[in-house]
Coordinates of C-alpha atoms in Angstrom, one line a residue:
M29 CA 10.2 -41.1 2.0
N30 CA 10.2 -37.2 1.8
S31 CA 7.0 -35.2 1.3
G32 CA 7.9 -34.4 -2.3
A33 CA 8.0 -38.0 -3.2
R34 CA 4.5 -38.6 -1.9
E35 CA 3.2 -36.0 -4.2
I36 CA 4.3 -37.6 -7.5
R37 CA 1.3 -37.9 -9.8
R38 CA -1.2 -37.8 -6.9
W39 CA -3.4 -34.9 -8.1
T40 CA -6.1 -34.5 -10.6
A41 CA -5.8 -31.0 -11.9
L42 CA -8.6 -28.8 -13.3
V43 CA -7.8 -25.6 -15.2
L44 CA -10.6 -23.1 -15.6
A45 CA -10.3 -21.7 -19.1
G46 CA -13.7 -20.4 -19.8
T47 CA -15.0 -16.9 -20.2
R48 CA -17.2 -15.3 -17.6
P49 CA -20.8 -14.3 -18.7
G50 CA -20.6 -11.0 -20.5
G51 CA -17.1 -11.5 -21.7
D52 CA -13.9 -9.8 -20.4
W53 CA -11.0 -7.6 -21.6
A54 CA -9.6 -10.4 -23.7
T55 CA -12.7 -10.8 -25.8
R56 CA -13.0 -7.1 -26.2
E57 CA -9.3 -6.3 -26.9
H58 CA -8.2 -9.5 -28.7
G59 CA -11.4 -11.1 -30.0
A60 CA -10.5 -14.4 -28.3
P61 CA -11.1 -16.2 -25.0
K62 CA -8.5 -15.1 -22.4
A63 CA -7.0 -18.7 -22.3
L64 CA -6.2 -18.6 -26.0
V65 CA -4.7 -15.0 -26.2
E66 CA -1.1 -15.1 -27.4
F67 CA 1.2 -14.5 -24.5
C68 CA 5.0 -14.5 -25.2
G69 CA 4.4 -16.5 -28.4
R70 CA 2.0 -19.1 -27.1
P71 CA -1.6 -19.1 -25.8
M72 CA -1.8 -18.2 -22.2
L73 CA -3.2 -21.7 -21.4
A74 CA 0.0 -23.4 -22.7
W75 CA 2.1 -21.8 -20.0
V76 CA -0.2 -23.1 -17.3
L77 CA -0.4 -26.6 -18.7
E78 CA 3.4 -26.7 -19.0
A79 CA 3.8 -25.6 -15.4
L80 CA 1.4 -28.3 -14.2
E81 CA 3.2 -31.0 -16.3
K82 CA 6.6 -30.0 -15.1
S83 CA 5.5 -29.9 -11.5
G84 CA 5.3 -33.7 -11.5
V85 CA 2.3 -33.8 -9.2
C86 CA -0.5 -34.3 -11.7
R87 CA -1.6 -37.7 -12.8
E88 CA -4.4 -36.2 -15.0
I89 CA -5.2 -32.7 -16.2
F90 CA -8.6 -31.5 -17.2
V91 CA -9.4 -28.1 -18.9
A92 CA -12.8 -26.6 -18.6
G93 CA -14.0 -24.1 -21.2
V94 CA -11.8 -25.2 -24.2
D95 CA -12.6 -28.2 -26.3
E96 CA -10.3 -30.5 -28.2
D97 CA -11.0 -28.8 -31.6
E98 CA -9.8 -25.5 -30.1
L99 CA -6.7 -27.1 -28.7
R100 CA -5.8 -28.6 -32.1
K101 CA -6.1 -25.2 -33.8
H102 CA -3.1 -23.8 -32.0
P103 CA 0.3 -25.4 -32.8
S104 CA 1.6 -24.9 -29.3
L105 CA -1.6 -26.5 -27.8
A106 CA -2.1 -29.3 -30.3
P107 CA 0.3 -31.7 -28.5
W108 CA -1.9 -31.4 -25.4
A109 CA -5.0 -32.6 -27.3
A110 CA -4.2 -36.2 -26.8
S111 CA -3.3 -36.1 -23.1
I112 CA -5.5 -33.3 -21.7
R113 CA -9.2 -34.2 -21.0
C114 CA -11.8 -31.5 -21.6
F115 CA -14.6 -30.8 -19.2
P116 CA -17.7 -28.8 -20.1
A117 CA -17.8 -25.3 -18.5
A118 CA -21.0 -24.3 -16.8
E119 CA -22.5 -20.8 -16.6
T120 CA -20.1 -19.7 -13.9
P121 CA -16.7 -20.8 -12.6
S122 CA -18.1 -21.8 -9.3
T123 CA -20.8 -24.0 -10.9
T124 CA -18.1 -25.6 -13.1
V125 CA -16.0 -26.5 -10.1
A126 CA -18.9 -27.8 -8.2
E127 CA -20.0 -30.1 -11.0
F128 CA -16.4 -31.3 -11.4
L129 CA -16.0 -32.0 -7.7
E130 CA -19.3 -33.7 -7.2
G131 CA -18.8 -37.4 -6.5
R132 CA -15.0 -37.3 -6.8
N133 CA -12.9 -38.8 -4.0
E134 CA -9.5 -38.2 -5.4
P135 CA -7.4 -35.0 -4.5
V136 CA -8.1 -32.2 -7.0
L137 CA -5.8 -29.3 -7.7
L138 CA -7.5 -26.2 -9.2
T139 CA -6.0 -23.2 -11.0
T140 CA -6.9 -20.9 -13.9
A141 CA -5.7 -20.4 -17.4
D142 CA -5.0 -16.7 -16.8
H143 CA -2.1 -17.6 -14.5
P144 CA 0.8 -17.7 -17.0
L145 CA 3.5 -16.8 -14.4
L146 CA 2.7 -19.9 -12.3
R147 CA 5.9 -21.9 -11.6
P148 CA 6.2 -25.7 -11.3
E149 CA 8.1 -25.4 -8.0
T150 CA 5.3 -23.2 -6.6
I151 CA 2.7 -25.9 -7.5
R152 CA 4.9 -28.6 -5.8
Y153 CA 5.3 -26.4 -2.7
F154 CA 1.6 -25.8 -2.4
C155 CA 0.6 -29.5 -3.0
E156 CA 3.1 -30.7 -0.4
R157 CA 1.3 -28.6 2.2
A158 CA -2.2 -29.7 1.2
R159 CA -2.7 -32.6 3.5
G160 CA -6.1 -34.3 3.8
D161 CA -5.7 -35.1 7.5
E162 CA -5.6 -31.3 8.2
A163 CA -8.4 -29.9 6.1
Q164 CA -10.6 -30.6 3.1
V165 CA -9.9 -27.4 1.2
F166 CA -6.6 -25.5 0.9
V167 CA -6.2 -22.0 -0.5
G168 CA -3.0 -20.5 -1.7
V169 CA -2.3 -16.9 -0.6
V170 CA 0.7 -14.5 -0.9
P171 CA 1.5 -11.8 1.6
E172 CA 1.0 -8.3 0.3
T173 CA 4.5 -7.3 1.4
I174 CA 6.0 -9.9 -1.0
V175 CA 3.7 -8.9 -3.9
A176 CA 4.1 -5.2 -3.5
R177 CA 7.9 -5.5 -3.4
A178 CA 8.0 -7.4 -6.7
F179 CA 5.1 -5.4 -8.4
P180 CA 4.9 -2.0 -6.7
A181 CA 2.7 -0.5 -9.5
A182 CA 0.3 -3.5 -9.9
K183 CA -3.2 -3.3 -8.6
R184 CA -4.1 -6.4 -6.7
T185 CA -7.0 -7.3 -4.4
Y186 CA -6.0 -7.9 -0.8
A187 CA -7.8 -9.2 2.3
R188 CA -6.2 -7.6 5.3
F189 CA -5.7 -9.4 8.6
R190 CA -3.9 -8.8 11.9
E191 CA -0.6 -10.0 10.3
G192 CA -1.1 -8.0 7.1
G193 CA -2.7 -8.2 3.7
F194 CA -2.9 -11.3 1.6
S195 CA -3.6 -11.8 -2.1
G196 CA -5.2 -15.0 -3.6
A197 CA -2.9 -17.2 -5.7
N198 CA -5.6 -18.9 -7.8
L199 CA -4.4 -22.2 -6.4
F200 CA -6.9 -24.4 -4.6
A201 CA -6.7 -28.0 -3.3
F202 CA -9.6 -30.3 -2.6
T203 CA -8.3 -33.3 -0.8
G204 CA -10.9 -35.7 -1.9
T205 CA -12.9 -36.1 1.3
G206 CA -16.5 -34.9 1.1
G207 CA -16.8 -33.8 -2.5
G208 CA -20.2 -32.3 -2.2
A209 CA -19.2 -30.2 0.9
A210 CA -16.1 -29.0 -0.9
A211 CA -18.2 -28.0 -3.9
R212 CA -20.4 -25.9 -1.6
A213 CA -17.3 -24.3 0.0
W214 CA -16.0 -23.3 -3.4
R215 CA -19.3 -21.6 -4.3
E216 CA -19.2 -19.6 -1.1
V217 CA -15.6 -18.5 -1.5
E218 CA -15.8 -17.8 -5.2
R219 CA -18.9 -15.6 -4.8
Y220 CA -17.0 -13.1 -2.7
R221 CA -13.5 -13.4 -4.3
K222 CA -13.3 -9.7 -5.0
Q223 CA -15.2 -8.5 -1.9
P224 CA -14.0 -10.6 1.0
W225 CA -15.7 -8.4 3.6
K226 CA -19.1 -9.7 2.3
L227 CA -18.2 -13.2 3.3
V228 CA -17.0 -11.9 6.6
R229 CA -20.3 -10.1 7.1
A230 CA -22.1 -13.4 7.0
L231 CA -20.1 -14.4 10.1
G232 CA -21.7 -11.7 12.2
L233 CA -21.3 -8.1 13.1
F234 CA -18.6 -8.7 15.7
V235 CA -16.4 -10.6 13.3
L236 CA -16.9 -8.0 10.6
V237 CA -15.8 -5.2 12.9
R238 CA -12.7 -7.1 13.9
F239 CA -11.9 -7.8 10.3
L240 CA -12.4 -4.2 9.2
L241 CA -10.1 -3.1 12.1
H242 CA -7.5 -5.7 11.1
R243 CA -7.8 -7.4 14.5
I244 CA -8.4 -11.0 13.3
S245 CA -5.7 -13.3 12.0
L246 CA -5.8 -15.2 8.8
A247 CA -5.8 -18.6 10.6
E248 CA -8.7 -17.4 12.9
M249 CA -10.7 -16.2 9.9
A250 CA -10.2 -19.6 8.1
S251 CA -11.4 -21.4 11.2
L252 CA -14.6 -19.2 11.4
V253 CA -15.3 -19.6 7.7
S254 CA -14.8 -23.4 8.1
C255 CA -17.3 -23.6 10.9
R256 CA -19.9 -21.6 8.8
I257 CA -19.5 -23.7 5.7
G258 CA -19.0 -27.1 7.4
V259 CA -15.7 -27.8 5.7
Q260 CA -12.2 -27.4 7.1
I261 CA -10.4 -24.7 5.1
R262 CA -6.7 -23.9 5.5
P263 CA -4.7 -21.1 3.9
V264 CA -1.3 -22.0 2.5
P265 CA 1.0 -18.9 2.5
L266 CA 3.4 -18.8 -0.6
C267 CA 6.6 -16.8 -0.9
D268 CA 6.4 -16.5 -4.7
P269 CA 5.1 -13.1 -5.7
E270 CA 4.3 -14.2 -9.2
A271 CA 1.8 -16.7 -7.8
A272 CA -0.5 -13.8 -7.0
F273 CA -0.4 -12.4 -10.5
D274 CA -3.4 -13.6 -12.5
V275 CA -4.2 -11.6 -15.6
D276 CA -7.4 -9.7 -15.0
T277 CA -6.8 -6.6 -17.2
Q278 CA -4.9 -5.5 -20.3
E279 CA -2.5 -3.7 -17.9
D280 CA -1.9 -7.0 -16.1
F281 CA -1.3 -8.7 -19.4
A282 CA 1.4 -6.2 -20.4
L283 CA 3.2 -6.4 -17.1
A284 CA 3.0 -10.2 -16.9
E285 CA 4.3 -10.6 -20.4
K286 CA 7.2 -8.4 -19.6
V287 CA 8.0 -10.4 -16.4
L288 CA 7.8 -13.8 -18.3
G289 CA 9.9 -12.4 -21.1
E290 CA 12.6 -11.4 -18.7
R291 CA 12.4 -14.8 -17.0
L292 CA 12.9 -16.6 -20.3
A293 CA 15.8 -14.3 -21.2
R294 CA 17.5 -15.2 -17.9
A295 CA 17.0 -18.9 -18.5
Q296 CA 18.6 -18.6 -22.0
A297 CA 21.6 -16.5 -20.8

């Protein structure tokens, strides 16, 4: 049996669709939560749910931050109301994830609603490489060279290592072993998601200096963070540049909508 076959309907997926405390560009510019902003004719959340469904790896999908009444209000989301389970969002994304993971023993796939360029094949590739006998937490990353080649004008956050820079892909896998420890790991990683050097600083001055000088590899850093947190974390490099493109700003929104529009046009040609 090939690895893809083993992944069929194995994962419980959680999509973070809430709004951070204080709001964001979507609430200011569109007067709606980011997950429900119209994107190429449908709420952004719909594109993520479709990618998860088409990936074939999810046996169940939860959405945190949007309730069933909100799903039913949108024609393109209404069909999901019967099959998607809603989970209450906590004050912060890290707390929401921690509460969702606590006590769960099944593999959990985590992504966000502001990831409308996510492809089903990218989800499958990531899940095929998230093996519980290797680690408890897997983090999707995309090399800077791949992202910059596809989106030269886009502003992304990179953590730089000996082999180059990497962007997060808003794809995480928790393999189901040690739910409480995985929840603690998520809190630690999410807290420093935009300032990775602060997480590195907690590992000691020597490690921080090596990181700032780009003399530590991604795998070595993952090993050091794993030791500190008490959970084995493994990065999963992805070759899809669009996997690194979450929609954090109005400028991101415009570019991502253009990219998806072009992708849809090619599919119809």
